[in-house]
Structure formats: structure tokens, C-alpha cells
Coordinates of C-alpha atoms in Angstrom, one line a residue:
M20 CA -70.6 35.6 33.3
N21 CA -73.4 35.5 35.7
P22 CA -76.3 33.3 34.4
Y23 CA -78.9 36.0 35.1
V24 CA -77.3 38.9 33.3
L25 CA -76.4 36.4 30.3
T26 CA -80.3 35.4 30.2
I27 CA -80.9 38.7 30.0
L28 CA -78.9 39.9 27.2
L29 CA -79.9 36.9 25.3
S30 CA -83.5 37.7 25.9
S31 CA -82.7 41.4 24.5
L32 CA -81.1 39.8 21.4
G33 CA -84.1 38.0 20.8
L34 CA -86.4 40.9 21.8
G35 CA -84.2 43.2 19.1
T36 CA -84.8 40.8 16.4
V37 CA -88.3 40.0 16.7
L38 CA -89.0 43.8 17.0
T39 CA -87.2 44.6 13.8
F40 CA -89.1 41.5 12.3
A41 CA -93.1 43.2 13.6
S42 CA -92.0 46.6 12.8
S43 CA -93.6 48.1 9.6
H44 CA -92.1 51.7 10.5
W45 CA -88.4 52.6 10.1
L46 CA -88.1 54.0 13.8
L47 CA -89.2 50.8 15.3
A48 CA -86.9 48.9 12.8
W49 CA -83.8 50.9 13.8
M50 CA -85.0 50.6 17.5
G51 CA -84.9 46.9 17.3
L52 CA -81.7 46.6 15.3
E53 CA -80.0 49.1 18.1
I54 CA -81.2 46.5 21.0
N55 CA -80.1 43.9 18.9
T56 CA -76.3 45.5 18.7
L57 CA -76.4 46.5 22.5
A58 CA -77.2 43.4 23.7
I59 CA -74.4 41.2 22.0
I60 CA -71.8 43.5 22.8
P61 CA -71.0 42.6 26.3
I62 CA -71.1 38.8 25.3
M63 CA -68.3 39.5 22.8
A64 CA -66.2 41.4 25.3
Q65 CA -66.8 38.9 28.2
Q66 CA -63.4 37.0 27.4
H67 CA -61.3 40.2 28.6
H68 CA -58.6 39.8 26.3
P69 CA -57.1 42.3 24.1
R70 CA -58.3 40.7 20.7
A71 CA -61.9 40.3 22.1
I72 CA -62.1 43.9 23.2
E73 CA -60.6 45.1 19.8
A74 CA -63.3 43.1 18.2
T75 CA -66.2 44.4 20.0
T76 CA -65.0 48.1 19.2
K77 CA -65.0 47.5 15.5
Y78 CA -68.1 45.8 15.5
F79 CA -69.7 48.5 17.5
L80 CA -68.4 51.1 15.4
T81 CA -69.5 49.5 12.4
Q82 CA -72.7 48.9 13.5
A83 CA -73.6 52.3 14.9
T84 CA -72.2 53.7 11.3
A85 CA -74.9 51.3 9.8
A86 CA -77.7 52.2 12.0
A87 CA -77.2 55.9 11.4
M88 CA -77.1 55.5 7.8
I89 CA -80.6 53.9 8.1
L90 CA -82.0 56.6 10.4
F91 CA -80.7 59.3 7.9
A92 CA -82.1 57.4 4.8
S93 CA -85.4 57.0 6.6
T94 CA -85.6 60.5 7.9
T95 CA -84.7 61.6 4.2
N96 CA -87.3 59.5 2.6
A97 CA -90.1 60.9 5.2
W98 CA -88.9 64.6 4.5
L99 CA -88.9 64.2 0.5
M100 CA -91.7 61.5 0.1
G101 CA -93.7 62.0 3.4
E102 CA -94.1 57.8 4.3
W103 CA -92.2 56.1 7.4
E104 CA -93.3 53.0 6.4
I105 CA -90.6 50.4 5.3
H106 CA -92.6 49.3 2.1
Q107 CA -93.1 52.7 0.9
L108 CA -89.6 53.7 0.8
S109 CA -89.3 54.9 -3.1
H110 CA -86.6 57.9 -2.9
P111 CA -83.6 56.7 -5.0
L112 CA -81.4 58.3 -2.3
A113 CA -82.9 56.6 0.1
T114 CA -83.2 53.3 -1.3
T115 CA -79.5 53.4 -2.1
T116 CA -78.5 54.5 1.1
V117 CA -80.5 52.0 2.8
M118 CA -79.2 49.1 0.7
L119 CA -75.7 50.2 1.7
A120 CA -76.3 50.2 5.4
L121 CA -77.6 46.7 5.3
A122 CA -75.1 45.6 3.5
L123 CA -72.6 47.1 5.9
K124 CA -74.9 45.5 8.9
L125 CA -74.4 42.0 7.0
G126 CA -70.7 42.2 5.9
L127 CA -71.5 41.7 2.1
A128 CA -68.8 43.3 -0.3
P129 CA -67.4 46.1 -0.8
V130 CA -68.2 47.0 2.9
H131 CA -66.8 43.1 4.5
F132 CA -63.7 44.3 5.7
W133 CA -64.8 44.3 9.5
L134 CA -66.4 40.7 9.7
P135 CA -63.1 38.5 9.2
E136 CA -61.3 40.9 12.0
V137 CA -64.4 40.8 14.3
L138 CA -65.0 36.9 14.1
Q139 CA -61.2 36.2 14.6
G140 CA -61.5 37.9 18.2
L141 CA -64.3 36.3 19.3
E142 CA -64.6 32.7 20.9
L143 CA -66.6 30.3 18.8
T144 CA -70.0 30.3 20.3
T145 CA -70.0 34.3 19.9
G146 CA -68.8 33.7 16.7
L147 CA -71.8 31.3 15.7
I148 CA -74.4 33.7 17.1
L149 CA -72.6 36.7 14.9
S150 CA -72.8 34.5 11.8
T151 CA -76.3 33.2 12.2
W152 CA -78.6 35.0 14.6
Q153 CA -77.2 38.7 13.8
K154 CA -77.8 38.2 10.2
L155 CA -81.9 37.9 10.6
A156 CA -82.9 41.5 11.7
P157 CA -80.9 43.1 8.8
F158 CA -82.1 40.5 6.1
A159 CA -85.9 40.8 7.1
L160 CA -85.3 44.8 6.2
M161 CA -83.7 43.7 3.1
I162 CA -86.3 41.8 2.0
Q163 CA -88.8 44.0 2.5
T164 CA -87.0 47.1 0.8
A165 CA -85.7 44.5 -2.1
P166 CA -88.7 45.7 -4.7
T167 CA -87.5 49.2 -4.5
I168 CA -83.8 48.9 -4.8
N169 CA -82.0 49.1 -8.3
S170 CA -81.9 45.1 -9.3
S171 CA -78.5 45.8 -11.0
L172 CA -77.0 47.1 -7.6
L173 CA -78.4 44.0 -5.8
V174 CA -76.5 41.7 -8.3
A175 CA -73.2 43.6 -8.9
I176 CA -73.2 43.5 -4.9
G177 CA -74.0 39.5 -4.9
L178 CA -71.2 38.9 -7.3
L179 CA -68.9 40.8 -5.6
S180 CA -69.3 39.1 -2.6
T181 CA -69.4 35.6 -3.8
L182 CA -65.9 36.6 -5.4
V183 CA -64.3 38.5 -2.4
G184 CA -65.4 35.5 0.0
G185 CA -64.2 33.1 -2.4
W186 CA -61.3 35.0 -3.0
G187 CA -60.6 36.2 0.8
G188 CA -60.5 32.5 2.3
L189 CA -57.9 30.9 0.1
N190 CA -54.9 32.5 1.8
Q191 CA -56.2 32.0 5.5
T192 CA -54.8 29.5 8.2
Q193 CA -57.4 30.9 11.0
L194 CA -60.5 28.9 10.8
R195 CA -62.7 31.7 12.2
K196 CA -61.4 34.1 9.1
I197 CA -62.2 31.3 6.7
L198 CA -65.8 30.8 8.1
A199 CA -66.3 34.7 7.7
Y200 CA -65.4 34.7 4.4
S201 CA -67.6 31.8 3.7
S202 CA -70.2 33.7 5.3
I203 CA -69.7 36.8 3.0
A204 CA -69.9 34.2 -0.1
H205 CA -73.1 32.6 1.1
L206 CA -74.4 36.3 1.9
G207 CA -73.6 37.1 -1.8
W208 CA -75.8 34.1 -3.3
M209 CA -78.6 35.4 -1.4
V210 CA -78.5 38.8 -2.0
L211 CA -78.0 37.8 -5.9
I212 CA -81.4 36.0 -6.2
L213 CA -83.1 38.5 -3.8
Q214 CA -85.1 40.5 -6.1
F215 CA -86.4 37.6 -8.2
A216 CA -87.3 35.0 -5.8
P217 CA -87.4 36.1 -2.1
S218 CA -88.4 32.9 -1.0
L219 CA -85.4 31.2 -2.5
T220 CA -83.2 33.8 -0.3
L221 CA -85.1 32.4 2.7
L222 CA -84.3 29.1 1.9
S223 CA -80.7 29.7 1.4
L224 CA -80.5 31.6 4.5
S225 CA -82.0 28.5 6.4
L226 CA -79.5 26.1 4.8
Y227 CA -76.5 28.7 5.5
I228 CA -77.7 28.9 9.1
I229 CA -77.8 25.2 9.8
M230 CA -74.5 24.3 7.7
T231 CA -72.7 27.2 9.4
S232 CA -73.9 25.9 12.8
S233 CA -72.7 22.7 12.3
A234 CA -69.4 23.7 11.1
F235 CA -69.1 26.0 14.2
L236 CA -70.1 23.6 16.7
T237 CA -67.9 20.8 15.2
L238 CA -64.7 23.3 15.6
K239 CA -65.8 24.0 19.1
T240 CA -66.1 20.0 20.1
N241 CA -63.0 19.5 18.6
N242 CA -61.5 22.9 20.2
A243 CA -59.9 23.7 16.7
L244 CA -59.1 27.2 15.7
T245 CA -56.2 26.8 13.3
I246 CA -55.6 24.5 10.4
N247 CA -52.6 22.8 12.2
T248 CA -55.0 21.8 15.4
L249 CA -57.7 20.8 12.8
A250 CA -55.0 18.0 11.7
T251 CA -55.4 16.7 15.2
S252 CA -59.0 16.0 15.1
W253 CA -58.8 12.7 13.4
T254 CA -57.1 11.1 16.6
K255 CA -59.6 12.9 19.1
S256 CA -62.9 11.5 17.2
P257 CA -62.6 9.6 13.8
T258 CA -66.3 9.9 13.1
L259 CA -66.6 13.5 14.0
A260 CA -63.7 14.5 11.8
A261 CA -65.1 12.6 8.9
L262 CA -68.6 14.3 9.3
A263 CA -66.7 17.7 9.4
A264 CA -65.5 17.0 6.1
L265 CA -68.8 16.4 4.7
V266 CA -70.3 19.5 6.4
L267 CA -67.4 21.6 4.6
L268 CA -68.1 19.9 1.3
S269 CA -71.8 20.7 2.2
L270 CA -70.7 24.6 2.4
G271 CA -69.1 24.0 -0.4
G272 CA -72.1 23.2 -2.4
L273 CA -71.1 19.7 -3.6
P274 CA -73.9 17.2 -4.6
P275 CA -75.3 15.0 -2.8
L276 CA -75.2 17.4 0.3
S277 CA -77.7 19.8 1.3
G278 CA -75.7 22.9 0.2
F279 CA -76.0 21.9 -3.1
M280 CA -79.8 22.5 -3.2
P281 CA -79.6 26.3 -2.7
K282 CA -77.0 26.9 -5.2
W283 CA -78.7 24.7 -7.9
L284 CA -82.2 26.5 -7.5
I285 CA -80.5 29.9 -7.6
L286 CA -78.6 29.1 -10.7
Q287 CA -81.2 27.8 -12.2
E288 CA -83.7 30.8 -11.3
L289 CA -80.9 33.4 -12.7
T290 CA -80.8 31.5 -15.8
K291 CA -85.3 31.7 -16.0
Q292 CA -84.6 35.5 -15.3
G293 CA -82.5 35.8 -18.4
L294 CA -79.0 36.7 -16.6
P295 CA -77.1 33.4 -17.8
L296 CA -73.8 35.7 -17.5
S297 CA -74.4 36.3 -13.8
A298 CA -75.2 32.5 -13.3
T299 CA -71.9 31.5 -15.0
L300 CA -70.0 33.9 -12.7
A301 CA -71.7 33.0 -9.5
A302 CA -71.0 29.4 -10.4
M303 CA -67.3 30.2 -11.4
T304 CA -66.7 32.1 -7.9
A305 CA -68.2 29.3 -6.0
L306 CA -65.1 27.1 -7.4
L307 CA -62.9 29.4 -5.4
S308 CA -64.9 28.9 -2.2
L309 CA -65.0 25.3 -2.6
Y310 CA -61.0 25.1 -2.8
F311 CA -60.5 26.3 0.6
Y312 CA -63.2 23.7 1.7
L313 CA -61.3 21.2 -0.1
R314 CA -58.1 22.7 1.7
L315 CA -59.4 22.2 5.0
C316 CA -61.1 18.6 4.1
Y317 CA -57.5 17.6 3.3
A318 CA -55.9 18.9 6.5
L319 CA -59.0 17.1 8.1
T320 CA -58.6 13.7 6.9
L321 CA -55.5 13.2 4.9
T322 CA -53.0 14.6 7.0
I323 CA -50.9 13.6 9.9
Y324 CA -50.1 16.2 12.6
P325 CA -46.5 17.2 12.1
N326 CA -45.4 17.1 16.1
T327 CA -45.7 14.5 18.5
L328 CA -48.8 14.7 20.7
T329 CA -47.7 15.4 24.4
A330 CA -51.4 14.4 25.6
T331 CA -52.8 11.1 25.5
A332 CA -55.4 11.0 22.7
P333 CA -58.8 10.9 24.1
W334 CA -60.5 8.3 22.0
R335 CA -63.8 8.9 23.3
L336 CA -65.8 12.2 23.4
N337 CA -66.0 14.2 26.4
F338 CA -69.7 13.2 27.4
T339 CA -70.2 16.4 29.6
M340 CA -70.5 18.3 26.4
I341 CA -74.0 18.4 24.8
T342 CA -73.6 17.0 21.4
L343 CA -77.4 16.2 20.7
P344 CA -77.8 19.3 18.9
L345 CA -74.8 18.8 16.9
S346 CA -75.9 15.6 15.7
I347 CA -79.4 16.7 14.5
I348 CA -77.8 20.0 12.6
T349 CA -75.1 17.7 11.1
I350 CA -77.6 15.4 9.8
L351 CA -79.8 18.4 8.5
A352 CA -76.7 20.0 6.7
L353 CA -75.7 16.7 5.2
G354 CA -79.1 15.1 4.0
L355 CA -81.8 17.4 2.8
L356 CA -81.2 17.4 -0.7
P357 CA -83.5 14.4 -1.5
L358 CA -86.4 17.0 -0.2
T359 CA -85.4 19.5 -3.6
P360 CA -88.8 18.3 -5.3
A361 CA -90.9 19.1 -1.8
V362 CA -89.3 22.5 -1.4
T363 CA -89.5 23.5 -5.3
A364 CA -93.4 22.8 -4.8
M365 CA -93.7 24.7 -2.0
L366 CA -91.8 27.7 -3.3
D367 CA -93.8 27.5 -6.6
C368 CA -97.4 27.6 -4.6

């Protein structure tokens, strides 16, 4: 793609997100979401491959449906209650419709079916943008509207997403689909705590973006798209393979890695709010996700690729690739757990 065109598209992507962040009016927020969607579509379709075109079409139809639902809900609220402000969303029909529309935009269960299929048709860099940056604008709206949404609906969507995200990834061999189900599960954890502790949701979102970025960049460096190709990573770069296994375990939420922090704090907050059953169910669904992360770790570090490699194993990393962002993000994805007391003190302020 032409660098000037790419610059314009990425700038529009950032503009759409910032516009949604800064808006207090529903029409302005909707406009930001539309700019965001229209900017990423050419980036998704740049491969000119049937799978990429199919993924782009599915993504466009899904996002257009969600945007239409948001417009319908905000218009309904303005008609019935006389308010266009995001914070003044008060009619039950409007709040429920907006919640379902934002769940569709994010890929939360039960409207998650588009996310694994779309992510499977994209290259890893575009998949990284879709899994991280594209979640920010809908999440900003969800945090602003959370106080007016029925808490039982939020908890139900959160628990269902953690269950679907764990269950759906069990039988997958494609790494992009596994990361899509991982995204659904993590978003479920964030929605679960959204109404009780919004600051904890932001912490979880930040750590999710760090860990997912590290996972995608590791796969891109190793050029791995399936579990079988992941098994060859050890011969290419043993250090990177060992770090990738730790990043996957961090995504699973095992101590003493960074991914344990949000899960620990969320379960603690749910218990404080008098929801021990929801906390127990969320912890049990996390075990499903942990299983397929362990499966990837096993393929990455403890198996030998079944076929003889035809090419000479590159023992050194290709230095033309930019590995500094990967190094920084991997350190953050592995070593933030000791900062938990400082984080809790900041959240309590």
C-alpha cells in the first residue's frame, strides 16, 4: 500500500477513536465510530486475497449493524426522554439496545460469531490493530453508559463471554482464531466488573492490550499461523520461543506473571460486592482458557516438528525486523505483578 494512503488511513483511525473519546453527544460519538470503521476497511482488504475480502465484508456488515443500532437507540432516547447526552441515557429500551450494539462492536458473547472468522482472514499486523485499538472507542462508550445499564445484564454478558472464549478456543488449530477467543474471554472479564469498578476495567484493558500485542508480535516475528508452524519456533529462536510461552501463560493469568493481576483484583472485587457465585464461575471458565494456552506452550517448547525442515534453520533473528517494541511489550507482559500494591493504592484514591 502507498505510504501516503496508509498514513491517511492510520490518521483517520486515530481521529475516529479520539473523536469518540472526546464526545458527550451521541451523534458525535457515532460519527467517530463510523470514521474508525471506514478507515480500517482498506487496511483489512489490502492483501487482495479472497479470505481477506470475505473478512472485510463480514466486518463491515457487523460494524454497520452495530452503528445503526446505536443511532436507533440514541434517537429513541432523544425522542422519549429529550436527551442526546451520552450520560443521560435513561430509557430501558435505549440502554439495552446500546449495550447489545456495543457488545456486537466489541465481539462479546452472544454476538461474538464474527470475530474469530474476521481475525482468521487478516494478516497478523491488521489482526493486532483489530484486537487492540479497535476496542478502545466502543469501550469508552460502554464505560460512560455503564451506570444506567442493568447490572444483571452486564454480569450475564461477562460470564457468557468468559465461558464462550474458553470453550471456543479448545478445538482450534489456527493461532489467529485462538487469539480471537482469548480476546472474547478477556473482554468478558472486563465487562464483568465494569459497573462495580470502572478503574479496574481500564487496568484490565491496558494489560490485555500489552499481552495481546506481545503475543501477536511474537507470532509475526516467528511467522507462525498454526500450531504446527509454532512447533518450528524453537529452532529459529530459542529465547523468543521461551518468552512466547511465558507470554501465553501470562494471558492465561498464571502467577507470578502480569496477567494474574487483573484476574486477582476482579475476583476480589466481585467477592466484596457480594457476588461469590459469579466470581467462582469466572475463575472456573478461566481454567478453560488456561488449557488451550498450555496446549500452545506444549507445542511451542516440548514438541519437535514432525517433518524434516527443508531450509537451513536460521539461528539468529533477522535484524531487519524491529524487535525493540516486542522486547519492551514482552517485559511489561511478564513483570508487572510486583506493582500490584501500587496499582491497588492508585485505584483506591
